[in-house]
Amino acid sequence: MKIIAVGRNYIDHAKELNNPIPESPVIFMKPDTALLKDNKDFYYPEFTSDVHYEVELVIRICNEGKHVSKKFAHKYFDAIGLGIDFTARDLQTLLKSKNLPWELAKSFDHSAVISHLVPKENFENPQNINFSLTKNGKTVQQGNTKDMIFDIEALIVYISQFITLRKGDLIYTGTPAGVGAVKIGDLLEGFIEDNPMFKTEIK
Ligand code: ZN
């Protein structure tokens, strides 16, 4: 499986990092070795001193899809979860300043926290889901999927023009505003509506 992630998909987050509002989705990938499941601890990597959390709604692909049309895009995902796109912000900023790909700042081991996945049918409208992240019990990020610049179906259409989607692939759909740094000892907990989805302690 592969992990496809979307950058700058919420206007308020693009603005907080002084990035322009994108005209088409900003796409990057993480390897499967990035996954961090089952509420496991996150070990602070040595190559960075500025790891940021980014809470994101995650969808699971359920069909092989190439050049998916808008009309059928809803048939290509079957489950929804919540995750964190951990980012080594210092490394990302350095790479961006050199106009280099920021892959390593996003794709390192355990940079993709993932919750259990919930069948799509359990949600009345995937494009109206509240989600949030707390750090040490205090809410640091809150979003609603209605505020995505490119909605889930648009992402499936766009990505599948370039990359074949396969059953089991995950798409991290972008983070709302409020990203910030973690330090050793912090506890991060993610929620969809009021339901606890994941937790991870920084070690
Ligand atoms: Zn992200």
mmCIF file of C-alpha atoms and ligand atoms in Angstrom:
data_model
loop_
_atom_site.group_PDB
_atom_site.id
_atom_site.type_symbol
_atom_site.label_atom_id
_atom_site.label_comp_id
_atom_site.label_asym_id
_atom_site.label_seq_id
_atom_site.Cartn_x
_atom_site.Cartn_y
_atom_site.Cartn_z
ATOM 1 C CA MET A 1 0.000 0.000 0.000
ATOM 2 C CA LYS A 2 0.992 3.587 -0.348
ATOM 3 C CA ILE A 3 0.233 6.785 1.516
ATOM 4 C CA ILE A 4 -0.652 9.860 -0.467
ATOM 5 C CA ALA A 5 -0.865 13.155 1.381
ATOM 6 C CA VAL A 6 -2.215 16.574 0.527
ATOM 7 C CA GLY A 7 -0.545 19.839 1.495
ATOM 8 C CA ARG A 8 -2.260 23.192 1.977
ATOM 9 C CA ASN A 9 -5.829 21.922 1.651
ATOM 10 C CA TYR A 10 -7.302 24.346 4.206
ATOM 11 C CA ILE A 11 -7.038 28.094 3.588
ATOM 12 C CA ASP A 12 -6.379 28.989 7.233
ATOM 13 C CA HIS A 13 -3.427 26.541 7.388
ATOM 14 C CA ALA A 14 -1.883 27.719 4.092
ATOM 15 C CA LYS A 15 -2.015 31.253 5.488
ATOM 16 C CA GLU A 16 -0.436 30.386 8.836
ATOM 17 C CA LEU A 17 2.680 29.071 7.020
ATOM 18 C CA ASN A 18 2.665 32.006 4.575
ATOM 19 C CA ASN A 19 2.013 29.703 1.623
ATOM 20 C CA PRO A 20 -0.125 30.749 -1.346
ATOM 21 C CA ILE A 21 -3.601 29.188 -1.771
ATOM 22 C CA PRO A 22 -2.942 26.404 -4.289
ATOM 23 C CA GLU A 23 -4.695 26.291 -7.666
ATOM 24 C CA SER A 24 -4.408 22.502 -7.820
ATOM 25 C CA PRO A 25 -3.818 19.997 -4.996
ATOM 26 C CA VAL A 26 -0.302 19.817 -3.522
ATOM 27 C CA ILE A 27 0.547 16.098 -3.378
ATOM 28 C CA PHE A 28 3.336 14.187 -1.681
ATOM 29 C CA MET A 29 3.847 10.615 -0.532
ATOM 30 C CA LYS A 30 4.949 8.706 2.501
ATOM 31 C CA PRO A 31 6.225 5.115 2.407
ATOM 32 C CA ASP A 32 4.365 2.376 4.287
ATOM 33 C CA THR A 33 7.183 2.400 6.854
ATOM 34 C CA ALA A 34 5.858 5.805 7.973
ATOM 35 C CA LEU A 35 2.749 4.295 9.547
ATOM 36 C CA LEU A 36 2.348 4.435 13.331
ATOM 37 C CA LYS A 37 -0.623 2.319 14.430
ATOM 38 C CA ASP A 38 -2.318 1.016 17.569
ATOM 39 C CA ASN A 39 -1.703 4.092 19.754
ATOM 40 C CA LYS A 40 2.025 3.367 19.846
ATOM 41 C CA ASP A 41 4.504 5.908 21.177
ATOM 42 C CA PHE A 42 6.308 8.252 18.792
ATOM 43 C CA TYR A 43 10.066 8.443 19.292
ATOM 44 C CA TYR A 44 11.459 11.906 18.589
ATOM 45 C CA PRO A 45 13.908 11.539 15.667
ATOM 46 C CA GLU A 46 17.500 12.708 16.032
ATOM 47 C CA PHE A 47 17.724 14.633 12.753
ATOM 48 C CA THR A 48 15.268 17.349 13.780
ATOM 49 C CA SER A 49 14.508 19.634 16.678
ATOM 50 C CA ASP A 50 11.165 20.945 15.416
ATOM 51 C CA VAL A 51 8.647 18.132 14.868
ATOM 52 C CA HIS A 52 5.147 19.496 14.205
ATOM 53 C CA TYR A 53 1.819 17.693 14.470
ATOM 54 C CA GLU A 54 -0.738 18.059 11.658
ATOM 55 C CA VAL A 55 -4.046 16.314 12.334
ATOM 56 C CA GLU A 56 -5.778 15.122 9.159
ATOM 57 C CA LEU A 57 -8.820 13.177 8.060
ATOM 58 C CA VAL A 58 -7.687 9.996 6.317
ATOM 59 C CA ILE A 59 -9.604 7.984 3.740
ATOM 60 C CA ARG A 60 -9.019 4.403 2.632
ATOM 61 C CA ILE A 61 -9.162 3.502 -1.053
ATOM 62 C CA CYS A 62 -11.243 0.399 -1.849
ATOM 63 C CA ASN A 63 -10.925 -0.005 -5.636
ATOM 64 C CA GLU A 64 -8.199 0.208 -8.212
ATOM 65 C CA GLY A 65 -8.593 3.606 -9.845
ATOM 66 C CA LYS A 66 -6.928 5.283 -12.790
ATOM 67 C CA HIS A 67 -8.369 8.458 -14.351
ATOM 68 C CA VAL A 68 -11.370 8.288 -12.024
ATOM 69 C CA SER A 69 -14.192 10.603 -13.077
ATOM 70 C CA LYS A 70 -15.933 12.943 -10.659
ATOM 71 C CA LYS A 71 -19.184 11.001 -11.064
ATOM 72 C CA PHE A 72 -17.674 7.751 -9.752
ATOM 73 C CA ALA A 73 -15.118 9.118 -7.279
ATOM 74 C CA HIS A 74 -17.324 8.332 -4.253
ATOM 75 C CA LYS A 75 -17.062 4.609 -5.079
ATOM 76 C CA TYR A 76 -13.313 4.615 -4.525
ATOM 77 C CA PHE A 77 -13.191 5.074 -0.748
ATOM 78 C CA ASP A 78 -14.921 2.984 1.866
ATOM 79 C CA ALA A 79 -13.557 4.015 5.262
ATOM 80 C CA ILE A 80 -12.520 7.087 7.189
ATOM 81 C CA GLY A 81 -9.988 7.528 9.960
ATOM 82 C CA LEU A 82 -7.872 10.193 11.562
ATOM 83 C CA GLY A 83 -4.131 10.594 11.492
ATOM 84 C CA ILE A 84 -1.178 12.857 12.072
ATOM 85 C CA ASP A 85 1.163 13.954 9.314
ATOM 86 C CA PHE A 86 4.258 14.521 11.489
ATOM 87 C CA THR A 87 6.557 17.026 9.846
ATOM 88 C CA ALA A 88 10.174 17.930 10.606
ATOM 89 C CA ARG A 89 9.464 21.630 10.093
ATOM 90 C CA ASP A 90 13.088 22.757 10.420
ATOM 91 C CA LEU A 91 14.211 20.296 7.736
ATOM 92 C CA GLN A 92 11.237 21.176 5.536
ATOM 93 C CA THR A 93 12.006 24.895 5.795
ATOM 94 C CA LEU A 94 15.674 24.281 4.948
ATOM 95 C CA LEU A 95 14.821 22.122 1.926
ATOM 96 C CA LYS A 96 12.174 24.594 0.718
ATOM 97 C CA SER A 97 14.708 27.433 0.978
ATOM 98 C CA LYS A 98 17.002 25.496 -1.382
ATOM 99 C CA ASN A 99 14.101 24.701 -3.739
ATOM 100 C CA LEU A 100 14.667 21.007 -3.020
ATOM 101 C CA PRO A 101 11.937 18.374 -2.545
ATOM 102 C CA TRP A 102 10.871 18.248 1.123
ATOM 103 C CA GLU A 103 10.313 14.491 1.034
ATOM 104 C CA LEU A 104 12.551 13.597 3.988
ATOM 105 C CA ALA A 105 10.809 16.118 6.243
ATOM 106 C CA LYS A 106 7.522 14.243 5.721
ATOM 107 C CA SER A 107 8.330 10.609 4.954
ATOM 108 C CA PHE A 108 10.455 9.503 7.895
ATOM 109 C CA ASP A 109 9.621 6.442 10.011
ATOM 110 C CA HIS A 110 6.422 6.753 12.062
ATOM 111 C CA SER A 111 5.554 10.147 10.597
ATOM 112 C CA ALA A 112 2.048 8.894 9.707
ATOM 113 C CA VAL A 113 -0.067 8.210 12.783
ATOM 114 C CA ILE A 114 -3.227 6.323 11.834
ATOM 115 C CA SER A 115 -6.335 5.516 13.865
ATOM 116 C CA HIS A 116 -8.728 2.620 13.428
ATOM 117 C CA LEU A 117 -10.875 3.097 10.336
ATOM 118 C CA VAL A 118 -14.645 3.560 10.383
ATOM 119 C CA PRO A 119 -16.932 2.519 7.495
ATOM 120 C CA LYS A 120 -17.915 5.505 5.380
ATOM 121 C CA GLU A 121 -21.589 4.595 5.812
ATOM 122 C CA ASN A 122 -21.333 5.562 9.493
ATOM 123 C CA PHE A 123 -20.998 9.190 8.437
ATOM 124 C CA GLU A 124 -23.954 11.158 7.187
ATOM 125 C CA ASN A 125 -21.727 13.339 5.001
ATOM 126 C CA PRO A 126 -17.956 12.822 4.688
ATOM 127 C CA GLN A 127 -17.686 16.467 3.662
ATOM 128 C CA ASN A 128 -19.093 17.635 6.989
ATOM 129 C CA ILE A 129 -17.025 15.945 9.696
ATOM 130 C CA ASN A 130 -15.625 17.735 12.716
ATOM 131 C CA PHE A 131 -12.210 16.580 13.883
ATOM 132 C CA SER A 132 -9.721 17.814 16.426
ATOM 133 C CA LEU A 133 -6.422 17.219 18.157
ATOM 134 C CA THR A 134 -5.551 17.765 21.789
ATOM 135 C CA LYS A 135 -2.080 18.147 23.258
ATOM 136 C CA ASN A 136 -1.867 17.247 26.937
ATOM 137 C CA GLY A 137 -5.651 17.538 27.141
ATOM 138 C CA LYS A 138 -5.908 20.976 25.546
ATOM 139 C CA THR A 139 -7.406 21.398 22.050
ATOM 140 C CA VAL A 140 -4.758 22.637 19.606
ATOM 141 C CA GLN A 141 -6.398 21.948 16.227
ATOM 142 C CA GLN A 142 -10.022 21.873 15.128
ATOM 143 C CA GLY A 143 -11.311 21.408 11.622
ATOM 144 C CA ASN A 144 -14.311 20.470 9.539
ATOM 145 C CA THR A 145 -13.973 18.670 6.215
ATOM 146 C CA LYS A 146 -16.381 21.166 4.618
ATOM 147 C CA ASP A 147 -13.485 23.656 4.680
ATOM 148 C CA MET A 148 -11.233 21.612 2.378
ATOM 149 C CA ILE A 149 -10.115 23.574 -0.689
ATOM 150 C CA PHE A 150 -10.224 20.321 -2.723
ATOM 151 C CA ASP A 151 -12.828 17.890 -1.407
ATOM 152 C CA ILE A 152 -12.300 14.141 -1.132
ATOM 153 C CA GLU A 153 -13.794 13.359 -4.537
ATOM 154 C CA ALA A 154 -11.749 16.096 -6.219
ATOM 155 C CA LEU A 155 -8.597 14.649 -4.637
ATOM 156 C CA ILE A 156 -9.394 11.146 -5.931
ATOM 157 C CA VAL A 157 -10.023 12.534 -9.427
ATOM 158 C CA TYR A 158 -6.837 14.604 -9.395
ATOM 159 C CA ILE A 159 -4.460 12.043 -7.890
ATOM 160 C CA SER A 160 -5.715 9.202 -10.120
ATOM 161 C CA GLN A 161 -4.740 11.151 -13.235
ATOM 162 C CA PHE A 162 -1.116 10.630 -12.208
ATOM 163 C CA ILE A 163 -0.976 7.689 -9.802
ATOM 164 C CA THR A 164 -3.049 4.510 -9.909
ATOM 165 C CA LEU A 165 -4.981 4.162 -6.679
ATOM 166 C CA ARG A 166 -5.088 0.674 -5.210
ATOM 167 C CA LYS A 167 -7.213 -1.002 -2.597
ATOM 168 C CA GLY A 168 -5.775 -0.250 0.839
ATOM 169 C CA ASP A 169 -4.014 2.983 -0.093
ATOM 170 C CA LEU A 170 -4.536 5.854 2.349
ATOM 171 C CA ILE A 171 -5.009 9.511 1.535
ATOM 172 C CA TYR A 172 -4.172 12.093 4.223
ATOM 173 C CA THR A 173 -6.409 14.961 3.187
ATOM 174 C CA GLY A 174 -4.607 17.963 4.684
ATOM 175 C CA THR A 175 -4.499 19.797 7.985
ATOM 176 C CA PRO A 176 -6.453 22.792 9.288
ATOM 177 C CA ALA A 177 -4.763 25.666 11.142
ATOM 178 C CA GLY A 178 -3.101 25.299 14.499
ATOM 179 C CA VAL A 179 -0.089 23.135 13.680
ATOM 180 C CA GLY A 180 2.644 23.291 16.259
ATOM 181 C CA ALA A 181 5.673 21.681 17.844
ATOM 182 C CA VAL A 182 5.796 18.672 20.134
ATOM 183 C CA LYS A 183 8.298 17.846 22.822
ATOM 184 C CA ILE A 184 9.186 14.664 24.649
ATOM 185 C CA GLY A 185 6.499 13.831 27.199
ATOM 186 C CA ASP A 186 3.591 15.352 25.225
ATOM 187 C CA LEU A 187 0.431 13.312 24.715
ATOM 188 C CA LEU A 188 -1.487 13.844 21.464
ATOM 189 C CA GLU A 189 -5.082 12.621 21.127
ATOM 190 C CA GLY A 190 -7.234 12.801 18.006
ATOM 191 C CA PHE A 191 -11.025 12.956 17.826
ATOM 192 C CA ILE A 192 -13.685 12.697 15.138
ATOM 193 C CA GLU A 193 -16.682 14.566 16.523
ATOM 194 C CA ASP A 194 -16.467 13.471 20.196
ATOM 195 C CA ASN A 195 -15.074 10.003 19.514
ATOM 196 C CA PRO A 196 -11.489 9.257 20.543
ATOM 197 C CA MET A 197 -9.639 7.950 17.470
ATOM 198 C CA PHE A 198 -5.970 7.714 18.415
ATOM 199 C CA LYS A 199 -3.421 8.749 20.991
ATOM 200 C CA THR A 200 0.338 8.839 20.873
ATOM 201 C CA GLU A 201 2.883 9.850 23.448
ATOM 202 C CA ILE A 202 6.112 11.561 22.414
ATOM 203 C CA LYS A 203 9.114 9.668 23.790
HETATM 204 ZN ZN ZN B 1 -0.114 17.534 6.266
#
